[in-house]
Short mmCIF file of C-alpha atoms in Angstrom, two decimals:
data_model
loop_
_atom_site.label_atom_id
_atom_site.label_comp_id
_atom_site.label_asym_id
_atom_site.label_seq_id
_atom_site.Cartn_x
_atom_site.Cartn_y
_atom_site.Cartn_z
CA UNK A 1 3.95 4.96 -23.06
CA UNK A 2 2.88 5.78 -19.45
CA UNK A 3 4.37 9.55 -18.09
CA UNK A 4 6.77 9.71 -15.66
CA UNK A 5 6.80 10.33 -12.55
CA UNK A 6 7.94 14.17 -11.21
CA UNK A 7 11.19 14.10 -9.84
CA UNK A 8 12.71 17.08 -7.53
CA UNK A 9 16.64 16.79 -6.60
CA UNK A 10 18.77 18.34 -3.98
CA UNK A 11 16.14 17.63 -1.21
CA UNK A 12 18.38 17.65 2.05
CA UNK A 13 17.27 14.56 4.80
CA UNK A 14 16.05 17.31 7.31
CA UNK A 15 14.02 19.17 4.61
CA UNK A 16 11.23 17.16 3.21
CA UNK A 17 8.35 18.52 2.32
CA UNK A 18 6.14 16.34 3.56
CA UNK A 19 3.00 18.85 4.34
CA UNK A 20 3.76 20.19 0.44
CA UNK A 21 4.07 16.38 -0.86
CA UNK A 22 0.44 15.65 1.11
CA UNK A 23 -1.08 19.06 -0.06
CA UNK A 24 -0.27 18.24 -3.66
CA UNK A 25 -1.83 14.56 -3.62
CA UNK A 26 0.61 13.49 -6.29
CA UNK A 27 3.19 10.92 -7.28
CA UNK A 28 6.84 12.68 -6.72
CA UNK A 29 10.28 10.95 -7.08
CA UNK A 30 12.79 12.77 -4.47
CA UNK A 31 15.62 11.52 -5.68
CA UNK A 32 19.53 10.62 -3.38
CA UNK A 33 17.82 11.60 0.02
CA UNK A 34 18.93 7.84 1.08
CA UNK A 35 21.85 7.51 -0.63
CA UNK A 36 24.18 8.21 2.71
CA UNK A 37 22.32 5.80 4.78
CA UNK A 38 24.08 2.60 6.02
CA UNK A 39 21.80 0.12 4.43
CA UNK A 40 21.91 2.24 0.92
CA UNK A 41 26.20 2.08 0.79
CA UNK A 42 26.51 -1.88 1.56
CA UNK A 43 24.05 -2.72 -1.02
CA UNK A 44 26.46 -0.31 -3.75
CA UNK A 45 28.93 -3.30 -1.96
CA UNK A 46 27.18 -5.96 -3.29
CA UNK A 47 24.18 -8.24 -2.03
CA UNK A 48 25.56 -10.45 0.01
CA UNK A 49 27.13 -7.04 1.81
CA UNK A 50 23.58 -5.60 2.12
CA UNK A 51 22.03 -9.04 3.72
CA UNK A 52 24.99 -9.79 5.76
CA UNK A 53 24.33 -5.83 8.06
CA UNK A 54 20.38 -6.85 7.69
CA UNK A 55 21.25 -10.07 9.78
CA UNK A 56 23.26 -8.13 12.17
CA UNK A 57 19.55 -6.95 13.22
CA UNK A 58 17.79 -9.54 13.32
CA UNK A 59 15.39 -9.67 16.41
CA UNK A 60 15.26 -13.38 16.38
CA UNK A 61 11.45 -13.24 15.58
CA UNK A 62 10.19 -15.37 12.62
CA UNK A 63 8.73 -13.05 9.32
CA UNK A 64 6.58 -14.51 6.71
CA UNK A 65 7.87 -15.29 4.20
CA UNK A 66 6.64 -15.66 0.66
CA UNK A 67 7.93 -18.54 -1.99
CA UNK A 68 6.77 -18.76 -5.57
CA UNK A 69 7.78 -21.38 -8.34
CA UNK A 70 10.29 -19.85 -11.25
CA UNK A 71 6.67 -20.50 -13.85
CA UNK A 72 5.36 -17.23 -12.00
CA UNK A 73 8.10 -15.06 -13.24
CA UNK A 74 7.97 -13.03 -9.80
CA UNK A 75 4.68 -12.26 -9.77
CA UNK A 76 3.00 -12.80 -7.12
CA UNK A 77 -1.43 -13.16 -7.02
CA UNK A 78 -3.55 -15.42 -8.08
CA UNK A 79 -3.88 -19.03 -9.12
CA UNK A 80 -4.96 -19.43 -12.96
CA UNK A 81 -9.25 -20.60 -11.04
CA UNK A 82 -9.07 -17.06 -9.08
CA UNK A 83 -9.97 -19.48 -5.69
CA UNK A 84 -5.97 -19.73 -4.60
CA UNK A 85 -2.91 -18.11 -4.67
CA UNK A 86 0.00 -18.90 -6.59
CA UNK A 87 2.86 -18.96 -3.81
CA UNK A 88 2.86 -20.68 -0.39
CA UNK A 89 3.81 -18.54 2.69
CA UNK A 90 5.69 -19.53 6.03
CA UNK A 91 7.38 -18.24 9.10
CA UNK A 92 10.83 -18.84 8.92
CA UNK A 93 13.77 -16.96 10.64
CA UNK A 94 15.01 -13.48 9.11
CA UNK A 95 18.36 -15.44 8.43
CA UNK A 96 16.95 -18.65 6.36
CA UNK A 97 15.23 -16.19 4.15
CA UNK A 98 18.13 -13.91 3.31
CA UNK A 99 19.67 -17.45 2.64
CA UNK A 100 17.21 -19.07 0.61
CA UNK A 101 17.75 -15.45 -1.51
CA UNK A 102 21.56 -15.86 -1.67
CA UNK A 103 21.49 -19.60 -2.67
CA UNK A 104 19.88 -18.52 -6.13
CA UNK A 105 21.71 -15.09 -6.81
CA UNK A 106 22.29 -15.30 -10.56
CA UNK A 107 19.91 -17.56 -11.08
CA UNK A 108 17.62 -17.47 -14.32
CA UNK A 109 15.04 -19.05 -12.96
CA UNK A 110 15.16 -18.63 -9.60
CA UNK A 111 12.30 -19.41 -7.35
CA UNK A 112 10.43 -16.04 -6.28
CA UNK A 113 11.20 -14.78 -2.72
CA UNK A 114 9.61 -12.03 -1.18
CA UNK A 115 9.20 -10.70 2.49
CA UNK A 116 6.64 -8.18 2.36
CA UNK A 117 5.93 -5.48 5.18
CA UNK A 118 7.87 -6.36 7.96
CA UNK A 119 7.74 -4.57 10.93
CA UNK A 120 11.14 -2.88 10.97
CA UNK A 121 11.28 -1.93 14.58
CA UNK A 122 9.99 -5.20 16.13
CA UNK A 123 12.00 -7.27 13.50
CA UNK A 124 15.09 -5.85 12.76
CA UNK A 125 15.41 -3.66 16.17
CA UNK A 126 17.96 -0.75 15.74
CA UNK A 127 18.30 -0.93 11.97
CA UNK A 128 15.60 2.26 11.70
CA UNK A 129 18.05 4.23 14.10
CA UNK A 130 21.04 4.29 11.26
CA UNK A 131 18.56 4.13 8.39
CA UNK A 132 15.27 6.75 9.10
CA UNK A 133 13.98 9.16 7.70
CA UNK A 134 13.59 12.60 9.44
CA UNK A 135 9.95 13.24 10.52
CA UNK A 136 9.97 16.93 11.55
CA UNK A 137 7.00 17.68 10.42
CA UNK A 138 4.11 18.41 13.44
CA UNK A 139 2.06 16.25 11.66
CA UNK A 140 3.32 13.30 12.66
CA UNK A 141 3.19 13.60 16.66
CA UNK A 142 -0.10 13.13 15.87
CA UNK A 143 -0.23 10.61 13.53
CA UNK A 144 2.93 8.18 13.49
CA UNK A 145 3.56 6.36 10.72
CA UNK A 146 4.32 2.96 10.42
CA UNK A 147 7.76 1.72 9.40
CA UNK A 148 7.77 -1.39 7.45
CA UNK A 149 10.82 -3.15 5.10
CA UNK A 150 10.58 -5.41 2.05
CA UNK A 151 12.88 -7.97 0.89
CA UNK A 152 13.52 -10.28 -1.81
CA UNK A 153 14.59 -11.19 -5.06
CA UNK A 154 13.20 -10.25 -8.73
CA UNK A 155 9.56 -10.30 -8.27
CA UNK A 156 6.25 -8.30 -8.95
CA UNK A 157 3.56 -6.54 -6.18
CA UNK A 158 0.36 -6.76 -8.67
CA UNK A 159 -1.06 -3.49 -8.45
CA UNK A 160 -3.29 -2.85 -5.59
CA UNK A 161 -4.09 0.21 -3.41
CA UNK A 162 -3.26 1.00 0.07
CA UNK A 163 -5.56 2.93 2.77
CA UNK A 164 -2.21 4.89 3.84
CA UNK A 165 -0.12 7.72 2.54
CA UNK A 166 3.35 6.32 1.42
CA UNK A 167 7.09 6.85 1.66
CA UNK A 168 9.17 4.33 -0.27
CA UNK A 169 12.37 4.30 0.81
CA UNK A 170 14.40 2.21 -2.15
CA UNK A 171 17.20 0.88 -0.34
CA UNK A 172 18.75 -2.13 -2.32
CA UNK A 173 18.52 -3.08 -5.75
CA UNK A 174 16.11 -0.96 -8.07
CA UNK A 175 12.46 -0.97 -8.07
CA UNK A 176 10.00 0.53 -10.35
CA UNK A 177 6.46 1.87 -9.62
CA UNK A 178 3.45 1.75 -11.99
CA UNK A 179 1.15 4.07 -10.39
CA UNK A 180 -2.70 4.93 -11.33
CA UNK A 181 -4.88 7.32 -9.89
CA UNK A 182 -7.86 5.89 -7.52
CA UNK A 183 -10.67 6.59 -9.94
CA UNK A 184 -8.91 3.90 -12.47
CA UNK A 185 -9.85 1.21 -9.96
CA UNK A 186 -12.62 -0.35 -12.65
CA UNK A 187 -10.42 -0.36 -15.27
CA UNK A 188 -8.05 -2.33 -13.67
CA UNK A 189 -10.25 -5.45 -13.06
CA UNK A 190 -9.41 -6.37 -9.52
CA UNK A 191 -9.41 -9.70 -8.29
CA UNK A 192 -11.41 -11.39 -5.72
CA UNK A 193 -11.97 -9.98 -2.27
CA UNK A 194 -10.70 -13.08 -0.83
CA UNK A 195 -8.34 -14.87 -0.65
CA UNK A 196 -5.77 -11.95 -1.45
CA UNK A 197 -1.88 -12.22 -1.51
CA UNK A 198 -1.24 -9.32 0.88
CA UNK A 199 -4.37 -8.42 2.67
CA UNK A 200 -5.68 -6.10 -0.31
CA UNK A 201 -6.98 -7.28 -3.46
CA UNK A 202 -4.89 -6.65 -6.27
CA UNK A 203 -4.88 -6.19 -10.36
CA UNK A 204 -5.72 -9.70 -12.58
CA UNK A 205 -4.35 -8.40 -15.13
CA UNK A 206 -0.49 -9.38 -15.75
CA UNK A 207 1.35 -5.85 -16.70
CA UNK A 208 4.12 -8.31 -18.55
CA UNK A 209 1.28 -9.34 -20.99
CA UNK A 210 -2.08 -7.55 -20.78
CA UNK A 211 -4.93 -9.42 -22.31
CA UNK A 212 -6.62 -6.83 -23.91
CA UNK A 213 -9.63 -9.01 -25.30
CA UNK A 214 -10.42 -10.13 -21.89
CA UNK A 215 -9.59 -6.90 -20.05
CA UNK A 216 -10.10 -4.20 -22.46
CA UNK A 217 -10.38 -1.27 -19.89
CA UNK A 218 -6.71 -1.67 -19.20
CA UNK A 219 -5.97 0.82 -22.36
CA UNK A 220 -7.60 3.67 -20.84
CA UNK A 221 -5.72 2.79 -17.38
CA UNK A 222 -2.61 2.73 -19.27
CA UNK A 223 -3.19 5.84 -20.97
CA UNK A 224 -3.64 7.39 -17.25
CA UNK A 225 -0.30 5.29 -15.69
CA UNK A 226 2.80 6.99 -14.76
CA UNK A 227 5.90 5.28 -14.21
CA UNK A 228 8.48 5.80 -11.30
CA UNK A 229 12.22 4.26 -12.05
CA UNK A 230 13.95 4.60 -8.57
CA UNK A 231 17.59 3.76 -7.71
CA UNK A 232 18.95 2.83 -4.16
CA UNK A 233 18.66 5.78 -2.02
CA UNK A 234 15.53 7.93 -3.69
CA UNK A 235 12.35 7.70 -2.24
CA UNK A 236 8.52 7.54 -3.38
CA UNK A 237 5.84 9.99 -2.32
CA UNK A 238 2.30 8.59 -3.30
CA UNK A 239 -1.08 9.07 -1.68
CA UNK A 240 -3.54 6.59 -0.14
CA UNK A 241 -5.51 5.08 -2.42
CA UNK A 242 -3.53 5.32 -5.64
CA UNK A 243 -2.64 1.63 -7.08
CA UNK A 244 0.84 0.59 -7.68
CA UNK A 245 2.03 -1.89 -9.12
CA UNK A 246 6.00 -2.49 -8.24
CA UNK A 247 8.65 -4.50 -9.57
CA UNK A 248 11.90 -5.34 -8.16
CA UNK A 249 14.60 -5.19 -10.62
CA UNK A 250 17.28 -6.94 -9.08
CA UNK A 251 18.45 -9.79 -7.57
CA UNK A 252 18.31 -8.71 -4.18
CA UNK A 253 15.98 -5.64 -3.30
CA UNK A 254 15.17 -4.14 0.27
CA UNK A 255 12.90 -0.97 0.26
CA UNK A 256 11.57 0.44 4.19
CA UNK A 257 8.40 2.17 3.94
CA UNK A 258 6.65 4.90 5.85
CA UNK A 259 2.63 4.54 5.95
CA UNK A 260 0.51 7.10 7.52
CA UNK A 261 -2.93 8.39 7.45
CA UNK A 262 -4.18 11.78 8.48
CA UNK A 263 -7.66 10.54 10.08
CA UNK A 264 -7.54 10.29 14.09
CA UNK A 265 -6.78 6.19 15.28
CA UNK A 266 -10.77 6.18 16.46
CA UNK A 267 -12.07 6.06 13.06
CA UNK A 268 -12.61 2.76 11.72
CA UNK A 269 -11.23 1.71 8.25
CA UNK A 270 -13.63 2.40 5.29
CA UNK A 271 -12.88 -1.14 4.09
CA UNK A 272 -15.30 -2.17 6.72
CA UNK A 273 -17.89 -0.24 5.21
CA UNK A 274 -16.88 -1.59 1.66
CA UNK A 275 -17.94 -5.06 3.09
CA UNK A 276 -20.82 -3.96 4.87
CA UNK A 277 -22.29 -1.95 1.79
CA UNK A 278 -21.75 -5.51 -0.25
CA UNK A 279 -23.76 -6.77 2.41
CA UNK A 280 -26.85 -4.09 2.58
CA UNK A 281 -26.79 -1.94 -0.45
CA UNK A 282 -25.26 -3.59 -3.46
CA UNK A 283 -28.18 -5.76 -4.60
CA UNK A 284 -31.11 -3.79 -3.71
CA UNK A 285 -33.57 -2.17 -6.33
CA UNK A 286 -32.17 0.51 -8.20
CA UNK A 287 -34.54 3.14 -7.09
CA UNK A 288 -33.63 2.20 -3.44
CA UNK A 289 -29.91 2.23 -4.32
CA UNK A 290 -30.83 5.69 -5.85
CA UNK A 291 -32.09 6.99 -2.58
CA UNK A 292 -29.38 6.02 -0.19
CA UNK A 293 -26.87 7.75 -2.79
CA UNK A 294 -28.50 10.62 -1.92
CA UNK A 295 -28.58 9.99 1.81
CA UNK A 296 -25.00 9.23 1.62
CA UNK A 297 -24.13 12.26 -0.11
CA UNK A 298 -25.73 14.29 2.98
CA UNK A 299 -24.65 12.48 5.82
CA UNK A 300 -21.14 11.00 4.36
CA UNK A 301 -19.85 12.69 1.22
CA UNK A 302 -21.01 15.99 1.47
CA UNK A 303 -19.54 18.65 3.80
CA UNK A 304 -18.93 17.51 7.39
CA UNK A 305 -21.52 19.83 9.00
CA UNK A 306 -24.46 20.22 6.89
CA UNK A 307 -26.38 16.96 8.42
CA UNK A 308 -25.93 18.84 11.95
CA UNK A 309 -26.28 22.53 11.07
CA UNK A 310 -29.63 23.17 11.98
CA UNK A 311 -29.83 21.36 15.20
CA UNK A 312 -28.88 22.36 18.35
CA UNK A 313 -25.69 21.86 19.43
CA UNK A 314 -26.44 19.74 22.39
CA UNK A 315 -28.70 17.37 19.69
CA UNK A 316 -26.49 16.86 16.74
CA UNK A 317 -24.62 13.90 18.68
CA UNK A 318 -23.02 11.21 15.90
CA UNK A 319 -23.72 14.35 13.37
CA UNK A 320 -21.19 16.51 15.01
CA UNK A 321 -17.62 16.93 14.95
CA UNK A 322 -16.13 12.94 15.59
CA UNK A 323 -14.27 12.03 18.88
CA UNK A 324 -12.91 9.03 20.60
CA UNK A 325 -15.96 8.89 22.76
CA UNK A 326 -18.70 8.99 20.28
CA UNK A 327 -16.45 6.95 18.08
CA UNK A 328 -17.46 4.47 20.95
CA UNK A 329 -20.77 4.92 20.88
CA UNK A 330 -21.20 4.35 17.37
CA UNK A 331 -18.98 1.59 17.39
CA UNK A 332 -21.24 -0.22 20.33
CA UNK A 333 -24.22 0.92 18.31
CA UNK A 334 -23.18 -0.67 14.72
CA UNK A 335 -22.03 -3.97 16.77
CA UNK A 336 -25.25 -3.94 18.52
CA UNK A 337 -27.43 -4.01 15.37
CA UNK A 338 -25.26 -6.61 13.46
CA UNK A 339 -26.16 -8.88 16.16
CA UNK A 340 -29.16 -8.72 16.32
#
């Protein structure tokens, strides 16, 4: 039986944390910070309440929208080869989807609809002005977070990580959150690199059945799982990188989300490197692989100034501290040499 997730109450919508949540690098449930929020009080109306003030914002772009057949159960990933998906996807207006979702409320067997990360501000303008979180923390002048909401009916997010800090914000419907620390990452088999349901690859194994004789590390990532139950109007703290799986428990479910990273906009995403170490490193000879781990260690993984210390200051270039403008130069330099 996985742990559950910490849970603090009594957290007042001016007075989160968030520099204690980040500091901590851990799951935590703060539970009824939403539950005054606009969104959060139709939903306790009903669904069709809840989807009727979403269409009142609709921006009259179309989303994408997500359909699966009622044989996936929800779950949305891939086909049974690994070479597809399982679900088609389509832009359609905000409207027809909440529709489609309404047609089959109460439906056993209901065909699987899902709207995943939608930008809230450019497609439902004004709905993050009655339903927003509070960011008075300094640390996000610096580094604002994208807002993005969720829709749909029953289904399943196989677990996969994110390169973002998180806030989920469980608006409509429950949800719960199987969460795993990033060093479980092996033990949770992931799928192909491409083609992936949501831009990251995600779990093959299927939490509602685990195979164990084909996937026999899942044990020991079960035995290091912890479980989040939210209801409408708690929210989710969990840092980048952690996989989570999540499940939407009812038959219509709307969660907004908060995603933001600490690392200045001029960085480029370490999944780039990912592919580009598949491309130079992975399949050389182990005592080469050897080596670069220990060149990586000194100029990556180990602390930020050792590789520059002992030059002068004027010399140390790409080895000092990062900016926008050497950023740049690397940038220019790594595109250069890749097309060669």
């Amino acid at each position: 039986m996985a742990r559950r997730t910490k849970t603090v109450a009594g957290v007042a919508p001016d007075a989160i944390p968030y520099a204690a949540l980040l500091a901590a690098q851990e799951p935590v449930i703060l539970t009824g910070v939403a539950r005054d929020w606009p969104l959060v009080r139709r939903g306790r109306e009903g669904p069709e309440a809840a989807m009727a003030y979403l269409a009142g914002f609709d921006g009259g772009k179309p989303i994408t929208g997500f359909t699966g057949p009622p044989e996936i159960g929800g779950r949305f990933g891939y086909d049974e080869a690994g070479t597809g998906l399982n679900f088609a996807s389509e832009r359609l207006a905000l409207g027809d989807f909440l529709d489609r979702v309404c047609a089959h409320l109460g439906e056993e067997r209901a065909p699987s609809c899902y709207a995943g990360s939608t930008d809230l501000d450019l497609y439902l303008p004004g709905l993050r002005a009655e339903n927003g979180l509070i960011l008075n923390d300094p640390m996000f002048a610096a580094h604002p977070p994208l807002v993005s909401i969720w829709l749909g009916n029953r289904t399943t997010a196989a677990a996969h990580y994110d390169m973002s800090n998180n806030l989920a914000c469980c608006m409509v419907g429950r949800r719960r959150f199987t969460l795993f620390p990033p060093d479980q990452v092996a033990n949770l088999y992931p799928g192909p690199l491409e083609p992936t349901p949501g831009g990251q690859v995600v779990t093959m194994v299927d939490f509602r059945d685990p195979d164990f004789e084909r996937y026999p590390r899942f044990r020991a990532a079960l035995d290091a799982a912890q479980v989040a139950e939210l209801e409408p109007g708690d929210l989710l703290f969990y840092p980048a990188l952690w996989w989570h799986q999540v499940d939407a428990l009812d038959g219509f479910n709307a969660m907004i989300n908060y995603w933001w990273n600490m690392s200045p906009a001029f960085m480029d995403t370490p999944q780039n490197v990912l592919l580009h170490a598949l491309l130079s490193l992975r399949d050389r000879p182990e005592p080469e692989k050897k080596g670069w781990r220990a060149l990586f260690d000194y100029y990556v993984f180990g602390e930020p100034e050792r590789a520059g210390a002992h030059l002068p200051e004027a010399a140390r270039g790409a080895l000092g501290p990062l900016d926008e403008m050497k950023a740049r130069r690397l940038r220019a330099q790594l595109l250069n040499r890749l097309n060669r």
